[in-house]
Amino acid sequence: MRVQRLALQLDKNKIAEEVDLNLLNPLIEKYKGKKGNLIPLLQGAQHIYGFIPDSVFRKISDETGVSLSDMYGVATFYAQFRLKPAGKHIIKVCHGTACHVQNATAISEALKEALGVEEGETTPDKMFTLESVACLGCCSLAPVMMIGENDTHGKLTGASAVKVVKDIKTKEIEHG
Amino acid sequence: MQKTQVIVGLGSCGVAAGAGKIYETLKSLKNADKLDFELKKTSCVGMCFREPLVEVIDENGSFLYGEVTDDIAVEIVQQHVIGFNPVRDYIVKADLFETPDKDFFAGQIKIALRNCGYIDPESIEEYEARNGYKAIKMVAEKGLTHEAVILTILDSGLRGRGGGGFSTGMKWRFARNNASAEKYIICNADEGDPGAFMDRSLIEGDPHSVLEGMIIGAYAIGATGGIIYCRAEYPLAIKRLEIALKQARTKGYLGKNILGIEGFNFDIYVKEGAGAFVCGEETALIASIEGERGMPRKRPPFPAEKGLWGKPSNINNVETFANVPYIVLNGAGSFNKYGTEKSKGTKVFALAGKIKHGGLVEVPMGITIREIIFKLGGGIQKNKEFKAVQLGGPSGGCIPKHLIDTQVDYDQVNATGAIMGSGGMVVMDETTCMVDMARFFLDFTQKESCGKCTFCRIGTKRMLEILIRITEGKGEDGDIEKLEDLAQQIKDSSLCGLGQTAPNPVLTALKYFRHEFEAHIYDKKCPALNCKPLLTYTILPNKCTGCRVCAIKCPVQAISGEKKLPHLISQETCIKCGDCYSRCKFEAITVS
Ligand SMILES: Cc1cc2nc3c(=O)[nH]c(=O)nc-3n(C[C@H](O)[C@H](O)[C@H](O)COP(=O)(O)O)c2cc1C
Ligand code: SF4
Ligand code: SF4
Ligand code: FES
């Protein structure tokens, strides 16, 4: 069931994140008082911070009058929302039907091993978060993964997936 | 003389295959040598299996190059664009001559996809140049009544392409008949079936056709507002929709008194989904637009009476809308001349899985599944044995080999236990384990259940647990009966389509591949050699050269042996990762 995600997301050793709440002001200004504003508000907040920190929930709630429980209800229902900080690059390995048939499991396994994390986790250097998605719509290129917003790679093998990730890492190190 | 055009396919699939880089290469070639050709962009023509694609149109017609690399791009420019000498080796489709891929297009009739791959999706002028916005203009100029438009759609026999297959004309009439000053028309672009990409390709390739369909629909039912609910995993589709909306507003196809039709005020905005399969269901989708958790509610009242913000609302799928302008402009007969008695027109299918030609096709209803897979689709990858094809994703079922001559028609497909669905066709071969597929789909629906109904929430979980057990070799006598019993109860006592259809993949798998379940449960064997815990890896002493590769790489040191002598796998230690199997260069390791 969808809300099982709650347990996964509300981590035991929660990290208190220092974030600049002022960044939220234009967003709140735009959606305050509008009907159906909750999801766009959360999406906007996640866009700013990469996840939705506790303090952000409280500020939005205080200033728009949406109750905290409504906000958590929505945030935990939809797969898109993150309640924990994510790495700089989010790797989404597709586990849709087509990718499953073409052995997407091997891609995830290889990446888990290479990065030393489980699905849903972030590497200690905060560089990568490994996730899975239900279909990226590039099924004819299965198995597929997407890094960030629009960097999609198809016809992967475990080895080629690891190479893509390693290349990003090398680049990051070179550019400091 | 018309300038030579060089057009790069920049749909999501093209970009994923590296088309963005090819475009840059072509651009720098053009600029460096000040070459006199026109470099353009388009979206997916459906030939995803040959991406990246580059089309060259010169005075001899069109030449489509496939699997273009940087080097090939250079060759194309030098030989073809400058030298007028097409490079035949890389051409996958041409006006002038036949290519090995010709069958991919031979059986297709493009109505919904009429512009995909032919226009730059970010140019409204190119859409207009191919009869775009002519349908709504005709409605305005001829002063067609709402009723006349609805009648045309009714006559065309168009049925909803989102999966349900309900008559679109009828749906519009219900919405029309509801007198309310405020009404909504909603486009369902949530495309939740994992393994389907028709709607993404359509929006990316021809966003205006969807908008025009919605505008016509709005006129017909009297809608005052329009919303496109698009899944967030499709950033490019959302971007192109936003561009198209801006253009349509500037040109007066959206706004006040559209095209001079007095009182026809209508605009559309895009609402980004947030990742929940159940939001494809109409009432959940509405709840989601309203900013709530996407939980379905009881119907009636149907959205046509009480939908978004409590107002009458009409929801149609992307492909449904894309067909509308064509039908209105060319008449009902132009559409219903294709198809079978109760399934008219054409249907778009997304071919994926173990098929040679994975991609997007649009075929007349009534064509057989065999034709789609073996003619257009080119058959099975690596010439393996076809086993089954999944239609309708997690709500549908599989169609096995002996039913491959089933026609694409709502009733015929339903008779097999599968459903037409939205158009995802995932092909499976002898190496696909049907028990594992059943587990896969249940895992999906179980996670996506909104949790409102007990049977959907807990029943799917119990089914999943049984299926996992079976794939792990811990299946017990009676498991199959338990699955069937649970399936029936979940179907009977779920509120929405998600729960009502969730057991379908398991039921069809049981219907056609019961022996595979039995092999897992009673013989502890996976006939497709897919379920890891049921496999045994052994080394053939007569083939093993003792190269030690497997022994060094085995993660649990299960392999022992002296250099140059046959090795041995300790079955107690082996974790069945299959690493040795894929590494051995001498085919000395077998799996059973
Ligand atoms: C769980 C569930 C998921 C659905 N997902 C989609 C979807 O992703 N896209 C879609 O067009 N219809 C989907 N539908 C069907 C829609 O509820 C609805 O019937 C359809 O959008 C109506 O449009 P049509 O009449 O043009 O097909 C889904 C239904 C259910 C029950
Ligand atoms: S059937 Fe399942 S998804 Fe549908 S309303 Fe009930 S619990 Fe939610
Ligand atoms: S890799 Fe093959 S040949 Fe080499 S030791 Fe292992 S089984 Fe023998
Ligand atoms: S199933 Fe992986 S992209 Fe569709």
Coordinates of N, CA and C in Angstrom, one line a residue, chain A residues 1-4 35-36 38-40 43 73-74 77-81 95-98 100-102 134-141 149 152 154-155, chain B residues 13 16 48 194-195 197 200 231 235 272-275 279 288 290-294 309 352-354 358 381 436 439-441 446-449 451 457:
Chain A
M1 N 0.8 -1.2 0.0 CA 0.0 0.0 0.0 C 0.9 1.2 0.0
R2 N 0.4 2.3 -0.5 CA 1.2 3.5 -0.8 C 1.8 4.1 0.5
V3 N 1.0 4.2 1.6 CA 1.6 4.9 2.7 C 2.6 4.1 3.5
Q4 N 2.9 2.9 3.1 CA 4.0 2.2 3.7 C 5.3 3.0 3.5
K35 N -7.1 27.2 -4.7 CA -7.6 25.9 -4.4 C -6.7 24.9 -5.2
G36 N -6.6 23.7 -4.6 CA -5.7 22.7 -5.2 C -4.3 23.0 -5.2
L38 N -1.9 22.4 -2.8 CA -1.0 21.6 -2.0 C 0.1 20.9 -2.7
I39 N -0.3 20.2 -3.8 CA 0.7 19.4 -4.5 C 1.7 20.4 -5.2
P40 N 1.2 21.4 -5.9 CA 2.2 22.3 -6.5 C 3.2 23.0 -5.5
Q43 N 5.6 20.3 -4.6 CA 6.5 20.1 -5.8 C 7.5 21.2 -5.8
G73 N 0.0 13.8 4.8 CA -0.8 12.8 4.1 C -0.5 12.7 2.6
V74 N -0.4 13.9 2.0 CA -0.2 14.0 0.6 C 1.3 13.6 0.2
F77 N 1.8 10.0 0.2 CA 1.0 9.2 -0.7 C 1.7 9.1 -2.1
Y78 N 2.3 10.2 -2.5 CA 2.9 10.3 -3.9 C 4.4 9.9 -3.9
A79 N 4.7 9.1 -4.8 CA 6.1 8.6 -4.9 C 7.1 9.7 -5.1
Q80 N 6.7 10.8 -5.7 CA 7.6 11.8 -6.1 C 8.3 12.5 -4.9
F81 N 7.6 12.6 -3.8 CA 8.1 13.4 -2.7 C 9.1 12.7 -1.8
H95 N 12.0 -0.1 -13.5 CA 11.6 -1.4 -13.2 C 10.2 -1.6 -13.7
G96 N 9.9 -1.0 -14.9 CA 8.6 -1.2 -15.5 C 8.6 -2.6 -16.2
T97 N 7.5 -3.0 -16.8 CA 7.4 -4.3 -17.3 C 8.4 -4.6 -18.4
A98 N 8.6 -3.7 -19.3 CA 9.6 -4.0 -20.4 C 11.0 -4.1 -19.8
H100 N 11.8 -4.9 -16.8 CA 11.8 -6.1 -16.0 C 12.1 -7.3 -16.9
V101 N 11.4 -7.4 -18.0 CA 11.6 -8.5 -18.9 C 13.0 -8.5 -19.4
Q102 N 13.6 -7.3 -19.6 CA 14.9 -7.3 -20.1 C 16.0 -7.2 -19.0
A134 N 8.8 3.2 -12.0 CA 7.9 2.2 -12.7 C 7.9 2.2 -14.2
C135 N 8.4 3.2 -14.8 CA 8.5 3.2 -16.3 C 8.9 4.6 -16.7
L136 N 9.9 4.7 -17.5 CA 10.3 6.0 -18.0 C 9.8 6.3 -19.4
G137 N 9.0 5.4 -19.9 CA 8.4 5.6 -21.2 C 9.4 5.4 -22.4
C138 N 10.5 4.8 -22.1 CA 11.5 4.5 -23.2 C 11.6 3.0 -23.3
C139 N 10.5 2.3 -23.2 CA 10.5 0.9 -23.0 C 11.2 0.1 -24.2
S140 N 11.2 0.7 -25.4 CA 11.8 0.0 -26.5 C 13.3 0.0 -26.4
L141 N 13.8 0.8 -25.4 CA 15.3 0.8 -25.2 C 15.7 0.1 -23.9
E149 N 17.2 14.9 -14.3 CA 15.9 15.2 -14.9 C 15.7 14.6 -16.3
T152 N 18.8 10.2 -20.0 CA 18.3 8.9 -20.0 C 19.3 8.0 -20.8
G154 N 19.8 4.0 -22.3 CA 19.0 2.8 -22.7 C 19.9 1.6 -23.1
K155 N 19.3 0.5 -23.3 CA 20.0 -0.8 -23.7 C 21.2 -1.0 -22.8
Chain B
C13 N 13.0 8.9 -26.7 CA 13.7 7.7 -27.0 C 15.0 8.0 -27.8
A16 N 17.6 9.5 -25.6 CA 18.2 8.5 -24.8 C 19.2 7.7 -25.6
C48 N 11.7 3.2 -32.7 CA 12.6 3.3 -31.6 C 13.8 2.4 -31.7
P194 N 3.1 0.5 -16.7 CA 4.6 0.5 -16.9 C 4.9 -0.4 -18.1
G195 N 5.4 0.1 -19.1 CA 5.7 -0.7 -20.3 C 4.9 -0.2 -21.4
F197 N 4.1 3.5 -23.8 CA 4.6 4.9 -24.0 C 4.0 5.6 -25.1
R200 N 3.1 9.3 -24.2 CA 4.3 10.1 -24.1 C 4.7 10.5 -25.5
R231 N 2.0 12.8 -16.2 CA 2.8 12.2 -15.2 C 4.2 13.0 -15.2
P235 N 9.2 14.7 -18.4 CA 9.5 16.1 -18.4 C 9.4 16.7 -19.8
E272 N 0.9 18.6 -13.2 CA 1.9 17.6 -13.2 C 1.5 16.5 -12.1
G273 N 1.5 15.3 -12.5 CA 1.2 14.2 -11.5 C 2.4 14.1 -10.5
A274 N 2.2 13.3 -9.5 CA 3.3 13.2 -8.5 C 3.6 11.8 -8.3
G275 N 3.3 10.9 -9.2 CA 3.8 9.5 -9.1 C 2.8 8.7 -8.3
C279 N -3.8 7.3 -9.7 CA -4.3 8.5 -10.2 C -4.8 8.5 -11.6
S288 N -6.6 14.2 -7.1 CA -5.3 14.6 -7.2 C -5.2 16.1 -7.7
E290 N -7.3 18.3 -7.3 CA -7.8 19.1 -6.2 C -6.8 19.2 -5.0
G291 N -5.7 18.5 -5.2 CA -4.6 18.7 -4.2 C -4.7 17.7 -3.1
E292 N -5.5 16.6 -3.3 CA -5.6 15.7 -2.2 C -4.8 14.4 -2.5
R293 N -4.9 13.5 -1.6 CA -4.3 12.1 -1.9 C -5.2 11.5 -3.0
G294 N -4.6 10.9 -3.9 CA -5.4 10.3 -5.0 C -6.1 9.1 -4.7
W309 N -14.0 19.9 -8.7 CA -14.6 20.9 -7.9 C -16.1 20.8 -7.9
A352 N 7.3 -3.6 -26.9 CA 8.5 -3.6 -26.1 C 8.7 -5.1 -25.7
G353 N 9.7 -5.3 -24.9 CA 10.1 -6.6 -24.4 C 11.0 -7.3 -25.4
K354 N 10.7 -8.6 -25.6 CA 11.7 -9.4 -26.4 C 11.3 -9.4 -27.9
G358 N 11.2 -3.0 -31.4 CA 10.4 -2.3 -30.4 C 10.1 -0.9 -30.8
Q381 N 13.4 -11.4 -30.5 CA 14.9 -11.1 -30.5 C 15.6 -12.4 -30.4
D436 N 7.1 -15.6 -12.4 CA 7.8 -14.3 -12.0 C 7.1 -13.1 -12.5
R439 N 4.2 -12.4 -10.3 CA 4.8 -11.8 -9.1 C 5.1 -10.4 -9.3
F440 N 5.7 -10.1 -10.5 CA 6.1 -8.7 -10.8 C 4.8 -7.8 -10.8
F441 N 3.8 -8.2 -11.5 CA 2.6 -7.4 -11.6 C 1.9 -7.2 -10.2
Q446 N 0.2 -4.1 -5.7 CA 0.2 -4.1 -4.2 C 0.8 -2.8 -3.7
K447 N 1.9 -2.4 -4.3 CA 2.5 -1.1 -3.9 C 1.6 0.0 -4.2
E448 N 0.9 -0.1 -5.3 CA 0.2 1.1 -5.8 C -1.3 1.2 -5.3
S449 N -1.7 0.1 -4.6 CA -3.1 0.2 -4.0 C -3.1 1.4 -3.1
G451 N -5.1 1.7 -0.7 CA -5.3 1.3 0.7 C -6.7 1.4 1.2
R457 N -6.1 -3.9 -0.5 CA -4.9 -3.6 0.3 C -4.2 -4.8 0.8

